[in-house]
mmCIF file of C-alpha atoms in Angstrom:
data_model
loop_
_atom_site.group_PDB
_atom_site.id
_atom_site.type_symbol
_atom_site.label_atom_id
_atom_site.label_comp_id
_atom_site.label_asym_id
_atom_site.label_seq_id
_atom_site.Cartn_x
_atom_site.Cartn_y
_atom_site.Cartn_z
ATOM 1 C CA MET R 1 87.441 -29.259 48.422
ATOM 2 C CA LYS R 2 86.717 -28.955 44.587
ATOM 3 C CA ASN R 3 89.215 -30.703 42.666
ATOM 4 C CA ARG R 4 89.828 -31.679 39.017
ATOM 5 C CA ILE R 5 90.246 -35.564 37.887
ATOM 6 C CA LYS R 6 87.538 -35.749 35.691
ATOM 7 C CA ILE R 7 88.898 -32.576 33.680
ATOM 8 C CA GLU R 8 92.760 -34.555 34.071
ATOM 9 C CA ARG R 9 91.203 -37.488 33.080
ATOM 10 C CA ALA R 10 89.376 -36.114 30.341
ATOM 11 C CA ILE R 11 93.431 -34.314 28.970
ATOM 12 C CA LEU R 12 95.149 -38.485 29.674
ATOM 13 C CA ASP R 13 91.733 -39.602 27.506
ATOM 14 C CA ILE R 14 90.992 -42.488 30.492
ATOM 15 C CA THR R 15 88.082 -44.132 31.894
ATOM 16 C CA GLN R 16 87.193 -43.987 35.736
ATOM 17 C CA GLU R 17 87.996 -47.546 35.029
ATOM 18 C CA ASP R 18 91.437 -46.865 33.831
ATOM 19 C CA LEU R 19 91.897 -44.306 36.492
ATOM 20 C CA SER R 20 90.833 -47.033 39.681
ATOM 21 C CA HIS R 21 93.542 -49.646 37.787
ATOM 22 C CA LYS R 22 96.068 -47.366 37.810
ATOM 23 C CA ILE R 23 96.302 -46.674 41.332
ATOM 24 C CA GLY R 24 94.427 -49.376 42.682
ATOM 25 C CA VAL R 25 91.094 -48.136 43.892
ATOM 26 C CA SER R 26 88.050 -49.634 43.424
ATOM 27 C CA ARG R 27 85.999 -47.430 40.487
ATOM 28 C CA GLN R 28 83.657 -46.193 42.550
ATOM 29 C CA THR R 29 85.590 -44.802 44.800
ATOM 30 C CA ILE R 30 86.912 -42.792 41.543
ATOM 31 C CA ASN R 31 83.645 -41.685 41.165
ATOM 32 C CA SER R 32 82.933 -40.984 44.850
ATOM 33 C CA ILE R 33 85.797 -38.540 44.821
ATOM 34 C CA GLU R 34 84.816 -36.923 41.574
ATOM 35 C CA LYS R 35 81.833 -36.281 42.772
ATOM 36 C CA ASN R 36 83.038 -34.905 45.904
ATOM 37 C CA ARG R 37 81.493 -37.246 48.148
ATOM 38 C CA TYR R 38 84.934 -38.496 49.632
ATOM 39 C CA VAL R 39 87.825 -36.955 50.698
ATOM 40 C CA PRO R 40 91.234 -39.398 49.391
ATOM 41 C CA SER R 41 94.231 -39.843 51.702
ATOM 42 C CA THR R 42 97.500 -37.811 51.113
ATOM 43 C CA VAL R 43 99.349 -41.270 49.603
ATOM 44 C CA LEU R 44 95.491 -41.478 46.971
ATOM 45 C CA ALA R 45 96.061 -37.754 46.184
ATOM 46 C CA LEU R 46 99.802 -38.745 45.662
ATOM 47 C CA LYS R 47 99.206 -41.838 43.456
ATOM 48 C CA LEU R 48 96.692 -39.526 41.161
ATOM 49 C CA SER R 49 99.156 -36.348 41.171
ATOM 50 C CA GLU R 50 101.639 -39.759 39.822
ATOM 51 C CA VAL R 51 98.887 -40.360 37.492
ATOM 52 C CA PHE R 52 97.924 -36.801 36.417
ATOM 53 C CA ASN R 53 101.849 -35.914 36.698
ATOM 54 C CA LYS R 54 100.750 -32.235 38.230
ATOM 55 C CA PRO R 55 101.552 -31.384 41.543
ATOM 56 C CA VAL R 56 98.373 -32.370 44.782
ATOM 57 C CA ASN R 57 97.404 -28.231 45.223
ATOM 58 C CA GLU R 58 96.467 -27.969 41.097
ATOM 59 C CA ILE R 59 94.200 -31.725 41.111
ATOM 60 C CA PHE R 60 92.276 -30.767 44.462
ATOM 61 C CA GLU R 61 91.498 -27.481 45.458
ATOM 62 C CA LEU R 62 90.208 -25.848 48.608
ATOM 63 C CA GLU R 63 87.227 -24.181 49.124
ATOM 64 C CA PRO R 64 86.280 -21.109 51.249
ATOM 65 C CA ASN R 65 83.961 -23.039 53.958
ATOM 66 C CA ASP R 66 86.835 -26.067 54.369
ATOM 67 C CA MET Z 1 113.514 -53.003 82.289
ATOM 68 C CA ASN Z 2 112.423 -49.543 83.784
ATOM 69 C CA PHE Z 3 109.668 -47.563 83.076
ATOM 70 C CA THR Z 4 109.919 -45.500 79.696
ATOM 71 C CA ASN Z 5 111.159 -49.230 78.225
ATOM 72 C CA PHE Z 6 108.271 -50.788 79.388
ATOM 73 C CA CYS Z 7 105.732 -48.160 77.989
ATOM 74 C CA GLN Z 8 107.418 -48.142 74.947
ATOM 75 C CA ALA Z 9 107.299 -52.558 74.530
ATOM 76 C CA GLU Z 10 103.191 -51.010 76.069
ATOM 77 C CA TYR Z 11 102.930 -48.668 72.655
ATOM 78 C CA ARG Z 12 104.528 -50.980 70.267
ATOM 79 C CA ARG Z 13 102.283 -53.660 71.366
ATOM 80 C CA LEU Z 14 99.786 -51.669 71.091
ATOM 81 C CA LYS Z 15 99.960 -50.470 67.642
ATOM 82 C CA LYS Z 16 101.183 -53.807 66.325
ATOM 83 C CA ILE Z 17 97.513 -55.079 67.655
ATOM 84 C CA GLN Z 18 95.796 -51.584 66.062
ATOM 85 C CA ASN Z 19 97.533 -52.327 62.379
ATOM 86 C CA TYR Z 20 96.699 -55.980 62.595
ATOM 87 C CA GLN Z 21 95.503 -57.225 59.264
ATOM 88 C CA TYR Z 22 92.111 -59.175 60.779
ATOM 89 C CA LEU Z 23 90.031 -59.336 57.711
ATOM 90 C CA LEU Z 24 90.461 -62.601 55.693
ATOM 91 C CA PRO Z 25 90.411 -63.370 52.035
ATOM 92 C CA ASN Z 26 87.304 -62.385 49.911
ATOM 93 C CA TYR Z 27 86.073 -65.866 49.147
ATOM 94 C CA TYR Z 28 85.642 -66.620 52.625
ATOM 95 C CA LYS Z 29 81.902 -64.687 51.703
ATOM 96 C CA LYS Z 30 81.166 -67.698 49.601
ATOM 97 C CA VAL Z 31 82.252 -70.269 52.606
ATOM 98 C CA GLY Z 32 80.237 -67.739 55.042
ATOM 99 C CA ILE Z 33 76.781 -67.560 52.483
ATOM 100 C CA SER Z 34 77.329 -71.215 52.151
ATOM 101 C CA LEU Z 35 76.951 -72.111 55.549
ATOM 102 C CA LEU Z 36 74.808 -68.962 56.196
ATOM 103 C CA ILE Z 37 72.235 -71.278 53.744
ATOM 104 C CA LEU Z 38 73.234 -74.210 55.282
ATOM 105 C CA SER Z 39 72.198 -73.371 58.682
ATOM 106 C CA LEU Z 40 68.800 -71.615 57.850
ATOM 107 C CA ILE Z 41 67.977 -75.362 56.077
ATOM 108 C CA THR Z 42 68.824 -76.596 58.819
ATOM 109 C CA LEU Z 43 66.956 -74.724 61.330
ATOM 110 C CA ILE Z 44 63.730 -74.863 58.941
ATOM 111 C CA THR Z 45 64.328 -78.854 58.519
ATOM 112 C CA ARG Z 46 64.212 -79.157 62.164
ATOM 113 C CA LYS Z 47 61.674 -77.046 62.692
ATOM 114 C CA TYR Z 48 58.837 -78.961 60.759
ATOM 115 C CA LEU Z 49 60.542 -82.669 60.703
ATOM 116 C CA ILE Z 50 62.398 -83.116 64.033
ATOM 117 C CA GLU Z 51 60.284 -83.256 66.844
ATOM 118 C CA ASP Z 52 63.070 -83.103 69.871
ATOM 119 C CA GLY Z 53 66.535 -81.752 68.155
ATOM 120 C CA GLU Z 54 67.391 -79.031 70.376
ATOM 121 C CA LEU Z 55 70.659 -80.026 70.046
ATOM 122 C CA ILE Z 56 70.569 -79.370 65.802
ATOM 123 C CA ARG Z 57 68.870 -76.066 66.453
ATOM 124 C CA GLN Z 58 71.732 -75.005 69.468
ATOM 125 C CA ILE Z 59 74.195 -75.666 66.372
ATOM 126 C CA ALA Z 60 72.665 -74.323 63.822
ATOM 127 C CA LYS Z 61 71.802 -71.135 65.874
ATOM 128 C CA LYS Z 62 76.028 -71.158 66.645
ATOM 129 C CA GLY Z 63 76.198 -72.193 62.853
ATOM 130 C CA MET Z 64 74.248 -69.032 62.246
ATOM 131 C CA LEU Z 65 76.647 -66.434 63.998
ATOM 132 C CA LEU Z 66 79.956 -67.873 62.801
ATOM 133 C CA SER Z 67 78.476 -67.530 59.305
ATOM 134 C CA LEU Z 68 77.631 -64.197 59.427
ATOM 135 C CA LEU Z 69 80.442 -63.320 60.927
ATOM 136 C CA LEU Z 70 82.637 -65.183 58.236
ATOM 137 C CA ILE Z 71 80.487 -62.625 55.775
ATOM 138 C CA THR Z 72 81.431 -59.400 57.804
ATOM 139 C CA ILE Z 73 85.462 -59.989 58.466
ATOM 140 C CA SER Z 74 86.297 -61.015 54.920
ATOM 141 C CA LYS Z 75 87.229 -58.523 52.359
ATOM 142 C CA GLU Z 76 85.778 -57.068 49.473
ATOM 143 C CA LYS Z 77 86.767 -58.051 45.973
ATOM 144 C CA ILE Z 78 88.788 -54.196 46.123
ATOM 145 C CA GLU Z 79 89.253 -53.138 49.572
ATOM 146 C CA ASP Z 80 90.807 -49.815 49.064
ATOM 147 C CA GLU Z 81 90.303 -46.957 51.939
ATOM 148 C CA LEU Z 82 86.948 -46.176 50.975
ATOM 149 C CA ILE Z 83 85.581 -49.260 51.501
ATOM 150 C CA ILE Z 84 88.049 -49.352 54.822
ATOM 151 C CA LYS Z 85 85.930 -45.848 56.307
ATOM 152 C CA LEU Z 86 82.579 -47.617 55.743
ATOM 153 C CA ARG Z 87 83.420 -50.666 57.390
ATOM 154 C CA GLY Z 88 84.357 -48.435 60.803
ATOM 155 C CA GLN Z 89 81.122 -46.274 59.821
ATOM 156 C CA ALA Z 90 78.730 -49.126 59.848
ATOM 157 C CA PHE Z 91 80.848 -51.213 62.675
ATOM 158 C CA ALA Z 92 80.029 -47.873 64.527
ATOM 159 C CA PHE Z 93 76.215 -48.094 63.928
ATOM 160 C CA ALA Z 94 75.779 -51.120 64.322
ATOM 161 C CA PHE Z 95 77.181 -51.414 67.689
ATOM 162 C CA VAL Z 96 75.074 -48.339 69.188
ATOM 163 C CA ALA Z 97 72.143 -49.767 67.245
ATOM 164 C CA GLY Z 98 72.570 -53.448 69.026
ATOM 165 C CA VAL Z 99 73.445 -51.653 72.717
ATOM 166 C CA ILE Z 100 69.623 -49.559 71.933
ATOM 167 C CA TYR Z 101 68.293 -52.853 71.048
ATOM 168 C CA THR Z 102 69.504 -54.513 73.886
ATOM 169 C CA LEU Z 103 67.921 -51.756 76.155
ATOM 170 C CA ILE Z 104 64.977 -51.079 74.214
ATOM 171 C CA GLN Z 105 63.683 -54.525 72.926
ATOM 172 C CA PRO Z 106 63.014 -56.117 76.281
ATOM 173 C CA LEU Z 107 60.707 -53.086 77.541
ATOM 174 C CA ILE Z 108 58.385 -53.349 74.248
ATOM 175 C CA ASN Z 109 58.125 -56.798 74.529
ATOM 176 C CA TYR Z 110 57.269 -56.783 78.161
ATOM 177 C CA LEU Z 111 54.224 -53.733 77.215
ATOM 178 C CA VAL Z 112 53.407 -55.976 74.225
ATOM 179 C CA ALA Z 113 53.248 -58.823 76.728
ATOM 180 C CA LEU Z 114 51.371 -56.345 78.788
ATOM 181 C CA VAL Z 115 48.437 -55.739 76.315
ATOM 182 C CA ILE Z 116 47.734 -58.841 74.561
ATOM 183 C CA ARG Z 117 48.397 -61.239 77.331
ATOM 184 C CA PRO Z 118 48.870 -59.293 80.678
ATOM 185 C CA GLU Z 119 48.460 -62.560 83.030
ATOM 186 C CA LYS Z 120 51.709 -63.891 81.243
ATOM 187 C CA ALA Z 121 53.930 -60.504 80.997
ATOM 188 C CA VAL Z 122 57.592 -61.311 81.864
ATOM 189 C CA PHE Z 123 59.940 -58.277 82.192
ATOM 190 C CA ASN Z 124 63.236 -60.322 80.013
ATOM 191 C CA GLY Z 125 66.525 -59.953 78.927
ATOM 192 C CA LEU Z 126 67.332 -60.828 75.314
ATOM 193 C CA ASP Z 127 69.537 -63.859 74.451
ATOM 194 C CA ASP Z 128 72.868 -63.854 73.381
ATOM 195 C CA PHE Z 129 72.013 -65.069 69.422
ATOM 196 C CA ILE Z 130 69.673 -62.877 68.742
ATOM 197 C CA ILE Z 131 71.638 -59.828 70.510
ATOM 198 C CA LEU Z 132 74.906 -61.100 68.231
ATOM 199 C CA TRP Z 133 71.945 -62.010 65.257
ATOM 200 C CA PHE Z 134 71.093 -58.294 65.555
ATOM 201 C CA MET Z 135 74.445 -56.435 65.733
ATOM 202 C CA LEU Z 136 75.938 -58.404 62.606
ATOM 203 C CA VAL Z 137 72.609 -58.389 60.380
ATOM 204 C CA MET Z 138 73.086 -54.437 61.108
ATOM 205 C CA TYR Z 139 76.311 -53.995 60.348
ATOM 206 C CA LEU Z 140 75.550 -55.882 56.870
ATOM 207 C CA THR Z 141 72.867 -53.959 56.229
ATOM 208 C CA PHE Z 142 74.545 -50.678 57.107
ATOM 209 C CA PHE Z 143 77.878 -51.871 54.885
ATOM 210 C CA TYR Z 144 76.217 -52.532 52.000
ATOM 211 C CA LEU Z 145 73.794 -49.715 52.241
ATOM 212 C CA PHE Z 146 76.236 -47.386 52.726
ATOM 213 C CA LYS Z 147 78.705 -49.219 49.961
ATOM 214 C CA ARG Z 148 75.918 -48.959 47.885
ATOM 215 C CA TYR Z 149 75.417 -45.527 48.173
ATOM 216 C CA ARG Z 150 78.813 -44.674 48.762
#
């Protein structure tokens, strides 16, 4: 699964730390999601979608091998 | 109570246990570390300074297990879903490692004793302290490794 969190963060001009505070997780968790090491739960994905004001499937995208 | 109601009540009880928040607040980690240091100091002091301190040794060993348990079940500063996942994985690894250790370690002890002092080689099981200590230490090792490289 690919994600656009880094790009969306750049658009809003917020750091991993800022984003982590907004959705109530640690900075390392945001980093793991950005680096595709961790697939977040639906709840976390919806929180991200709320922060970025975009639907979840615009932030996360399935890859052929998923 | 008919059978359906009984099953529903059991199901609710099971869900209650499953969702039970067993973790302690973060400051218990400091309590655990303090108790661990205290237990270690007591064990070392007893070994070199006190002649007959079996009771002290037993208490210090229990204290060490309790302190490791406190560290194990206290929350991280930010207890998010990734940490919960890592915690589960670390518990699973520690459990499997504990079982394998319990099965293999007495055999290794016996074989080593056979090579070094064959006349004193006896096949003994492990005592409960060693097994629990090993599992708790394995849990903490796996958890902090997973956390570091999350």
